[in-house]
Amino acid sequence: MRKTIVICGLTFLVFFLQQCKKEIKPDDPLKAEENEQYSGGQVTVFDESPSAFGSQAPGLSGDDELLFFVGHAFFTENWVTAPSSTKGRDGLGPFFNSNSCSGCHFKDGRGRAPQFDGEVSSGLVLRLSIPGQGSHGESLNEPLYGKQLQDQAISSVLKEGAYTILYTETSGTFNDGTTYNLRKPEYQISNLNYGAMDASVQVSARVARQMIGLGLLEALSEATILSRADENDANGDGVSGRVNYVWDYKNQQTAIGRFGWKAEHPSLYQQSAAALYEDIGISTSLYNTQNCTTGDCSSLANGGDPEIDEDDLLKVVLYCQTLAVPARRNWTDQTVLKGKQLFINSGCVSCHASSMTTGSHPTVSALSNQKIYPYSDLLLHDMGAGLADSHTDFLATGREWRTPPLWGIGLFQTVNNHTFYLHDGRARSLEEAILWHGGEAGGARSKFVTMSKADRDALIAFLKSL
Ligand code: HEC
Ligand code: HEC
Ligand SMILES: [Ca+2]
Ligand SMILES: [Ca+2]
Ligand SMILES: [Ca+2]
């Protein structure tokens, strides 16, 4: 009797184990991670319309909810030439690139390179520098034209100059024989109205980025960011991200850089003040001068001292901090899940880290303690010669770029009616963006090139679901 029970038990156990084995058959459906559709944690909105990047973060305090809309107005409405009856909004220029934030961050989304010479406010700017570094490690401005080429000016002064872009096409083949084309931009600055530029000028082209989830990135603790750094590639995976330590002009100290394509700004406060100053010509308490190329702008009317009050600047900053992240689409789709596995197995996640948890945000509590899926480590990586320029930003060399968060990347077509990617908008598709990866990302790129067409399509389907 006892023997029968043991045999029965064993038979049952074997049967049970077989069932278990069956459970992990490779052709079983793939499963999404619980809650991975909430890219911004509770700061996520289910909106896949053309306004998907423009939603207020859920859970703001009553005051912040209202201030967000004031910030939105400052972000979208045009600044005008001083003097003007619209006192709160005059002081444009004298030199500028666009007369509003949303001129470049259209619908809080992604800019692109101009599609014809002189196209205004496409969202691309040219940063200028000469070799060397300042006392805090910052890049040195071009002596006459400063930190950026302003290709617009108020009517009483001549603009700094103009530029044209020449693209050189190259082609290559995937391992399966399919061919692809890439285009590399070259910038020619022309019509300079204030003399020749320094012969050693270094130009760095940058497009405006989508504005979503930025406060969540500001809420990541320094320890969280540092935990992913591997400057000397101790784990031997060929990827060696490092933090950009930059100068915090407000707090007068060194800080971890988080924003911009080379992580050159430590906070949204500083990034916003710099944008007002360089892109629109509006002075703030932080940069309280006129951005003046003629040498003397004292005869020109200005819009106050500073041109935007601190209170209003803080509303712009709040706006930048509290734009929600749109939720994933199709995150349970089998092709998307297969693409996600390929994204992990190809090493894309060594830089485009899937999830992190925010610490506590100093001013907006809704941003604190959220599990987010930015697909970035906010670290600098050497991306090879193909993407390099010669401009440095603090520790970032010409070859180094901050891993850009990939959240929202599948919505550019819907929001901004284009599919241009990378720091200068050179990639015309997600496929081209991956093919430009080199340096530390060379291994991941090779994996992509050797994939079958079906696998490449799955990987792209995953990116489009972000
Ligand atoms: C002339 C075009 C232009 C205008 C106008 C402009 N921006 Fe930007 N913005 C950019 C570019 C280009 C970048 C990337 C900068 C870099 O990498 O150095 C950027 C980056 C940013 C970022 C960082 C995003 C990130 O993901 O790191 C913030 C925040 C930002 N801008 C806020 C603003 C605000 C606020 C205004 C209005 C006061 C504004 N911008 C106006 C072009 C513009
Ligand atoms: C070594 C780090 C690293 C690895 C590995 C890596 N990337 Fe990137 N990725 C970056 C950086 C840095 C950029 C920005 C480069 C630039 O704009 O010049 C970028 C840009 C992108 C972009 C364009 C983002 C935008 O905002 O325009 C996409 C899409 C992308 N990567 C996908 C992938 C995929 C897919 C893989 C794996 C096959 C991968 N990356 C592997 C670091 C990495
Ligand atoms: Ca001004
Ligand atoms: Ca300038
Ligand atoms: Ca490593």
XYZ file of C-alpha atoms and ligand atoms in Angstrom:
555
model
C 0.000 0.000 0.000
C 2.735 2.391 1.071
C 4.771 1.404 -2.047
C 1.800 2.247 -4.287
C 1.493 5.680 -2.703
C 5.208 6.363 -3.297
C 4.971 5.221 -6.932
C 1.801 7.274 -7.397
C 3.561 10.266 -5.843
C 6.586 9.824 -8.095
C 4.431 9.451 -11.189
C 2.641 12.600 -10.190
C 5.943 14.401 -9.626
C 7.237 13.364 -13.067
C 3.978 14.449 -14.637
C 4.187 17.747 -12.760
C 7.784 18.359 -13.870
C 6.808 17.666 -17.474
C 4.073 20.254 -17.142
C 6.618 22.711 -15.760
C 8.937 22.068 -18.687
C 6.053 22.687 -21.022
C 5.486 26.067 -19.346
C 8.762 27.487 -20.677
C 8.596 26.248 -24.243
C 10.194 28.953 -26.435
C 7.127 29.463 -28.616
C 4.918 30.322 -25.661
C 3.568 33.862 -25.761
C 5.908 36.534 -24.420
C 4.597 38.554 -21.516
C 4.893 42.266 -20.820
C 6.349 43.361 -17.496
C 3.684 44.480 -15.070
C 2.971 48.229 -15.498
C 5.644 48.781 -18.137
C 3.104 50.780 -20.146
C 3.374 53.509 -17.484
C 6.554 55.027 -18.922
C 6.469 57.894 -16.412
C 5.046 55.984 -13.427
C 2.067 57.947 -12.126
C 3.221 60.848 -14.310
C 1.894 59.001 -17.389
C -1.003 59.951 -19.645
C -2.832 57.729 -22.096
C -2.790 60.078 -25.064
C -1.596 59.140 -28.529
C -3.034 62.199 -30.268
C -0.984 65.051 -31.808
C -1.086 66.648 -28.319
C 0.495 63.590 -26.677
C 3.541 65.550 -25.435
C 1.564 68.504 -24.036
C -0.278 67.043 -21.041
C 0.057 68.250 -17.496
C 1.417 65.692 -15.030
C -1.403 64.124 -12.995
C -1.256 64.717 -9.240
C 0.061 68.298 -9.123
C -0.900 70.514 -6.191
C -3.743 72.958 -6.868
C -1.338 75.920 -7.155
C 1.011 74.115 -9.508
C -1.913 73.004 -11.653
C -2.724 76.659 -12.335
C 0.887 77.846 -12.660
C 1.447 75.150 -15.303
C -0.975 76.994 -17.589
C 0.803 80.303 -17.060
C 4.062 78.506 -17.861
C 2.419 77.044 -20.961
C 1.468 80.546 -22.128
C 5.065 81.762 -21.704
C 6.261 78.702 -23.606
C 3.977 79.167 -26.589
C 3.346 82.901 -26.988
C 5.712 85.088 -28.986
C 8.133 87.540 -27.412
C 8.060 90.949 -29.121
C 10.526 93.768 -29.753
C 10.794 96.380 -26.952
C 9.303 98.832 -26.262
C 5.803 97.404 -26.533
C 2.476 97.667 -24.753
C 2.724 93.966 -23.867
C 5.172 94.746 -21.052
C 5.477 91.218 -19.716
C 6.560 89.900 -23.064
C 8.858 92.416 -24.709
C 12.620 92.372 -25.061
C 12.991 89.889 -27.943
C 16.592 89.746 -29.173
C 18.318 91.876 -30.410
C 19.696 88.526 -31.661
C 17.609 85.382 -31.529
C 16.772 82.109 -33.247
C 13.035 81.986 -32.637
C 10.527 84.210 -30.852
C 9.017 81.485 -28.659
C 10.021 78.220 -27.008
C 7.438 76.323 -28.998
C 8.866 77.806 -32.197
C 11.498 75.068 -31.816
C 9.779 72.672 -29.394
C 6.624 72.619 -31.521
C 3.789 70.966 -29.579
C 6.387 70.264 -26.862
C 8.001 67.905 -29.344
C 11.062 67.329 -31.491
C 12.612 69.882 -33.835
C 14.380 69.013 -37.066
C 16.958 70.460 -39.433
C 15.660 73.141 -41.812
C 14.401 71.667 -45.068
C 15.446 74.665 -47.122
C 18.090 77.363 -46.554
C 16.893 80.025 -44.150
C 13.809 78.142 -42.900
C 13.024 79.829 -39.572
C 12.455 77.957 -36.297
C 12.813 74.426 -37.512
C 14.397 73.702 -34.143
C 18.080 73.333 -35.118
C 20.729 75.591 -33.589
C 24.471 75.859 -34.209
C 26.634 76.041 -31.071
C 29.986 77.759 -31.546
C 33.244 77.421 -29.642
C 36.989 77.642 -30.032
C 39.514 75.155 -28.605
C 40.185 75.352 -24.869
C 38.105 75.538 -21.709
C 37.100 78.218 -19.220
C 37.789 78.184 -15.478
C 34.811 75.906 -14.751
C 35.499 73.584 -17.689
C 32.943 75.270 -19.952
C 33.615 75.622 -23.668
C 35.101 78.912 -24.870
C 32.795 81.109 -26.933
C 33.633 82.188 -30.451
C 35.096 85.682 -29.756
C 32.672 87.672 -31.970
C 29.600 85.474 -32.268
C 29.422 83.972 -28.780
C 28.017 80.568 -27.832
C 25.479 80.226 -30.635
C 24.797 81.522 -34.130
C 21.626 83.608 -34.002
C 20.220 83.667 -37.512
C 17.451 86.174 -36.638
C 17.530 89.723 -35.283
C 15.079 92.533 -34.550
C 14.512 94.840 -37.522
C 16.916 97.601 -36.412
C 20.012 95.379 -36.378
C 21.589 92.950 -38.833
C 21.354 89.277 -37.894
C 24.621 87.476 -37.123
C 24.550 85.380 -40.267
C 23.020 82.383 -41.963
C 23.963 78.784 -42.691
C 23.340 76.098 -45.229
C 23.527 72.330 -44.794
C 25.152 70.006 -47.285
C 24.382 66.322 -46.939
C 26.715 63.618 -48.204
C 25.054 60.272 -48.843
C 26.776 56.963 -48.179
C 25.390 53.471 -48.474
C 25.935 50.095 -46.835
C 24.380 46.646 -46.622
C 22.838 44.527 -43.909
C 24.151 40.965 -43.650
C 21.048 39.746 -45.482
C 22.022 41.850 -48.512
C 19.469 44.648 -48.036
C 21.038 48.036 -48.734
C 20.631 51.232 -46.732
C 21.625 54.893 -47.169
C 22.852 57.375 -44.579
C 23.331 61.144 -44.948
C 25.950 63.150 -43.102
C 25.477 66.903 -42.661
C 28.099 69.606 -43.074
C 27.349 73.189 -42.060
C 28.469 76.204 -44.043
C 28.090 79.486 -42.211
C 27.646 82.466 -44.504
C 26.568 86.123 -44.698
C 28.387 87.016 -41.468
C 27.586 90.624 -40.653
C 30.111 91.275 -37.884
C 33.370 90.037 -39.350
C 35.034 86.692 -39.940
C 34.777 83.917 -37.394
C 37.858 82.599 -35.630
C 39.649 80.211 -37.998
C 39.494 77.438 -35.394
C 35.729 77.729 -34.751
C 34.027 74.455 -33.779
C 30.393 73.992 -34.715
C 27.959 71.696 -32.931
C 24.473 71.340 -34.402
C 21.629 70.382 -32.044
C 17.908 69.894 -32.550
C 15.274 70.734 -29.956
C 14.147 67.711 -27.945
C 10.721 66.508 -26.851
C 9.846 68.091 -23.492
C 8.180 65.101 -21.789
C 9.161 63.663 -18.406
C 11.999 66.120 -17.783
C 11.079 66.714 -14.120
C 11.277 62.961 -13.512
C 14.855 62.977 -14.801
C 15.580 65.930 -12.525
C 14.208 63.861 -9.615
C 16.673 60.967 -10.102
C 19.136 60.925 -7.221
C 22.825 61.404 -8.017
C 23.477 57.940 -6.563
C 21.009 56.392 -9.026
C 22.763 58.009 -11.994
C 26.245 57.209 -10.677
C 25.333 53.568 -10.052
C 25.232 52.963 -13.825
C 28.536 54.694 -14.622
C 31.425 52.402 -15.563
C 34.078 54.861 -16.674
C 36.877 52.307 -17.074
C 34.604 49.521 -18.289
C 35.274 47.359 -15.243
C 32.653 44.815 -16.359
C 34.334 44.461 -19.773
C 31.197 44.830 -21.920
C 32.743 47.521 -24.116
C 30.404 50.191 -22.710
C 31.851 52.789 -20.354
C 29.335 55.500 -19.570
C 30.379 58.422 -17.427
C 28.741 61.375 -15.803
C 29.242 64.888 -17.163
C 30.191 67.125 -14.240
C 29.192 70.672 -15.182
C 29.050 74.094 -13.566
C 25.804 75.032 -11.842
C 25.679 78.818 -12.391
C 22.885 79.385 -9.881
C 24.373 77.458 -6.961
C 27.961 78.224 -8.008
C 29.125 74.637 -7.691
C 29.914 71.548 -9.739
C 26.907 69.315 -10.408
C 25.916 66.301 -12.496
C 24.800 67.354 -15.989
C 21.429 65.920 -17.018
C 19.924 67.982 -19.844
C 20.922 68.725 -23.415
C 22.520 66.383 -25.963
C 25.836 66.507 -24.117
C 24.281 66.714 -20.633
C 25.639 70.242 -20.218
C 22.917 71.611 -17.929
C 22.370 70.399 -14.351
C 18.811 71.656 -13.901
C 15.725 72.719 -15.807
C 16.103 76.143 -14.213
C 19.480 76.656 -15.861
C 18.457 75.035 -19.160
C 15.396 77.305 -19.371
C 17.322 80.470 -18.491
C 19.975 79.578 -21.085
C 17.252 78.975 -23.687
C 15.675 82.359 -22.981
C 19.066 84.050 -23.300
C 20.566 82.278 -26.324
C 17.499 81.225 -28.320
C 15.152 84.187 -27.759
C 17.353 87.001 -26.403
C 15.522 87.376 -23.078
C 17.577 88.211 -19.996
C 16.937 86.502 -16.649
C 18.326 86.926 -13.132
C 20.841 84.194 -14.065
C 22.028 85.700 -17.367
C 21.282 89.347 -16.811
C 22.857 91.053 -19.841
C 21.827 91.551 -23.446
C 23.253 88.916 -25.765
C 24.932 91.542 -27.935
C 27.064 90.856 -31.006
C 27.487 94.441 -32.208
C 29.639 95.186 -29.146
C 27.271 97.879 -27.834
C 23.532 97.367 -27.548
C 22.954 100.188 -25.050
C 21.113 102.341 -27.597
C 18.546 99.591 -28.224
C 15.422 99.446 -26.061
C 15.255 96.411 -23.780
C 12.331 94.719 -22.065
C 13.257 95.365 -18.441
C 15.891 94.331 -15.959
C 15.693 91.380 -16.223
C 13.345 90.941 -19.178
C 11.477 88.067 -17.539
C 10.696 88.292 -13.807
C 11.984 85.537 -11.563
C 8.393 84.509 -10.757
C 7.587 84.035 -14.419
C 10.850 82.222 -15.092
C 9.883 79.775 -12.332
C 6.558 79.145 -14.079
C 8.392 78.308 -17.304
C 10.617 75.948 -15.299
C 7.568 74.351 -13.643
C 6.064 73.817 -17.083
C 9.248 72.087 -18.272
C 9.237 69.925 -15.131
C 5.643 68.763 -15.299
C 4.881 67.674 -18.853
C 3.684 64.090 -18.499
C 5.034 61.107 -20.414
C 2.655 59.403 -22.859
C 1.982 55.741 -22.122
C 3.281 52.929 -24.314
C 1.129 51.678 -27.184
C 0.883 47.984 -28.189
C 3.072 46.935 -25.287
C 1.554 43.418 -25.166
C 1.836 42.867 -28.941
C 3.956 39.756 -29.628
C 6.138 41.453 -32.259
C 6.762 44.365 -29.898
C 7.699 41.971 -27.085
C 10.035 40.093 -29.416
C 11.589 43.452 -30.347
C 12.007 44.220 -26.669
C 13.938 40.964 -26.180
C 16.152 41.833 -29.146
C 16.696 45.305 -27.634
C 17.886 43.661 -24.416
C 19.936 40.903 -26.082
C 21.677 43.339 -28.454
C 22.998 45.389 -25.551
C 20.910 48.486 -26.288
C 19.944 48.491 -22.589
C 23.565 48.979 -21.487
C 22.930 52.656 -22.313
C 19.183 52.920 -22.947
C 18.487 51.557 -19.447
C 14.873 50.473 -19.211
C 13.730 51.417 -15.725
C 14.808 53.539 -12.776
C 13.118 54.928 -9.692
C 13.098 58.643 -8.973
C 14.205 60.062 -5.634
C 12.502 63.056 -4.146
C 12.032 66.136 -6.307
C 12.874 69.338 -4.391
C 9.770 71.301 -5.464
C 7.204 69.023 -7.155
C 6.243 66.034 -4.994
C 4.229 64.302 -7.752
C 7.584 63.575 -9.455
C 9.042 61.763 -6.443
C 9.432 57.983 -5.987
C 8.166 56.964 -9.409
C 9.221 53.839 -11.274
C 9.911 55.204 -14.747
C 10.972 53.727 -18.095
C 13.070 56.469 -19.753
C 15.342 54.104 -21.735
C 18.354 56.220 -20.831
C 21.169 56.235 -18.261
C 21.786 60.010 -18.667
C 25.481 59.169 -19.088
C 27.981 60.242 -21.726
C 29.137 57.622 -24.228
C 31.765 57.726 -26.940
C 29.631 57.183 -30.037
C 32.490 57.029 -32.526
C 33.815 59.315 -35.261
C 30.665 59.221 -37.410
C 28.554 61.193 -34.927
C 31.404 63.298 -33.511
C 31.852 67.037 -33.707
C 34.788 68.934 -32.236
C 32.817 70.905 -29.638
C 33.295 70.073 -25.955
C 30.852 70.699 -23.094
C 32.622 70.408 -19.731
C 33.798 66.747 -19.616
C 31.979 65.763 -22.800
C 34.348 65.462 -25.734
C 33.304 65.852 -29.366
C 32.717 62.098 -29.587
C 30.617 61.846 -26.440
C 26.843 62.226 -26.271
C 24.340 61.692 -23.479
C 22.139 58.626 -24.036
C 18.864 60.273 -25.049
C 15.717 58.978 -23.330
C 13.703 57.020 -25.895
C 10.293 57.560 -24.304
C 7.892 59.125 -26.785
C 10.173 58.326 -29.736
C 7.389 56.446 -31.507
C 5.142 59.504 -31.504
C 7.214 62.036 -33.485
C 5.275 61.379 -36.671
C 1.974 61.996 -34.881
C 3.096 65.056 -32.910
C 5.672 66.673 -35.188
C 4.879 65.186 -38.551
C 8.425 63.947 -39.171
C 10.709 61.022 -38.316
C 14.101 62.679 -37.912
C 16.331 61.477 -35.070
C 19.754 62.022 -33.441
C 21.331 65.236 -32.158
C 21.267 66.986 -35.525
C 18.253 65.270 -37.063
C 20.392 63.521 -39.681
C 18.669 60.124 -39.314
C 15.536 59.900 -41.458
C 14.225 56.778 -39.733
C 14.763 54.760 -36.554
C 16.732 52.285 -38.630
C 19.155 55.014 -39.745
C 19.472 56.240 -36.134
C 20.680 52.773 -35.063
C 23.028 52.466 -38.050
C 24.819 55.681 -36.998
C 25.759 54.115 -33.623
C 29.512 53.524 -33.299
C 32.222 53.646 -30.627
C 30.887 52.081 -27.433
C 27.683 51.250 -29.287
C 29.528 49.526 -32.129
C 28.727 46.072 -30.725
C 25.011 46.815 -30.552
C 25.100 48.194 -34.086
C 26.771 45.010 -35.399
C 24.025 42.905 -33.817
C 21.440 45.001 -35.658
C 23.253 44.647 -38.984
C 23.355 40.856 -38.661
C 19.659 40.493 -37.754
C 17.109 39.033 -40.149
C 14.618 41.466 -41.666
C 11.895 40.078 -39.385
C 14.018 40.735 -36.293
C 14.934 44.246 -37.429
C 11.259 44.960 -37.985
C 10.416 43.638 -34.511
C 13.074 45.855 -32.920
C 11.698 48.890 -34.762
C 8.145 47.932 -33.741
C 9.319 47.953 -30.114
C 10.897 51.431 -30.520
C 7.655 52.689 -32.085
C 5.733 51.466 -29.044
C 7.807 53.715 -26.718
C 15.920 78.089 -31.424
C 15.349 76.849 -31.010
C 14.978 76.697 -29.548
C 14.187 77.512 -28.794
C 13.528 78.804 -29.194
C 14.112 76.886 -27.493
N 14.812 75.717 -27.475
Fe 14.945 74.405 -25.914
N 16.224 73.280 -26.980
C 16.687 73.579 -28.237
C 17.791 72.717 -28.559
C 18.592 72.757 -29.840
C 17.988 71.863 -27.445
C 19.108 70.847 -27.250
C 20.209 71.674 -26.614
C 21.531 71.021 -26.430
O 21.684 69.844 -26.577
O 22.469 71.725 -26.091
C 16.971 72.253 -26.477
C 16.832 71.640 -25.238
C 15.944 72.068 -24.254
C 15.750 71.402 -22.995
C 16.449 70.132 -22.528
C 15.722 68.924 -23.046
C 16.415 67.634 -22.755
O 15.837 66.589 -23.069
O 17.531 67.607 -22.255
C 14.847 72.156 -22.291
C 14.332 71.891 -20.903
C 14.494 73.283 -23.128
N 15.164 73.185 -24.331
C 13.635 74.284 -22.746
C 13.345 75.392 -23.530
C 12.568 76.523 -23.070
C 11.934 76.663 -21.708
C 12.514 77.412 -24.098
C 11.886 78.790 -24.131
C 12.316 79.684 -23.073
C 13.274 76.831 -25.199
N 13.768 75.610 -24.812
C 13.435 77.434 -26.436
C 16.192 74.539 -29.095
C 15.371 75.575 -28.709
C 26.959 52.920 -25.858
C 25.627 53.437 -25.559
C 24.506 53.106 -26.504
C 24.099 51.862 -26.963
C 24.699 50.510 -26.640
C 22.968 52.120 -27.814
N 22.696 53.458 -27.874
Fe 21.196 54.337 -28.892
N 21.979 56.156 -28.494
C 23.055 56.405 -27.666
C 23.426 57.791 -27.763
C 24.542 58.464 -26.985
C 22.559 58.373 -28.705
C 22.570 59.823 -29.198
C 23.551 59.945 -30.343
C 23.442 61.231 -31.134
O 22.377 61.855 -31.171
O 24.436 61.610 -31.753
C 21.634 57.327 -29.105
C 20.540 57.525 -29.958
C 19.594 56.555 -30.240
C 18.376 56.789 -30.955
C 17.866 58.150 -31.435
C 17.305 58.900 -30.246
C 16.818 60.301 -30.500
O 16.320 60.892 -29.539
O 16.936 60.833 -31.618
C 17.732 55.580 -31.054
C 16.408 55.306 -31.723
C 18.577 54.588 -30.424
N 19.687 55.226 -29.928
C 18.314 53.223 -30.368
C 19.247 52.280 -29.973
C 19.113 50.857 -30.197
C 17.923 50.180 -30.842
C 20.244 50.268 -29.701
C 20.637 48.807 -29.752
C 20.725 48.230 -31.091
C 21.065 51.329 -29.147
N 20.444 52.524 -29.355
C 22.270 51.132 -28.496
C 23.712 55.462 -26.894
C 23.616 54.088 -27.095
Ca 16.516 91.181 -24.962
Ca 25.664 84.639 -31.093
Ca 30.924 48.483 -18.988
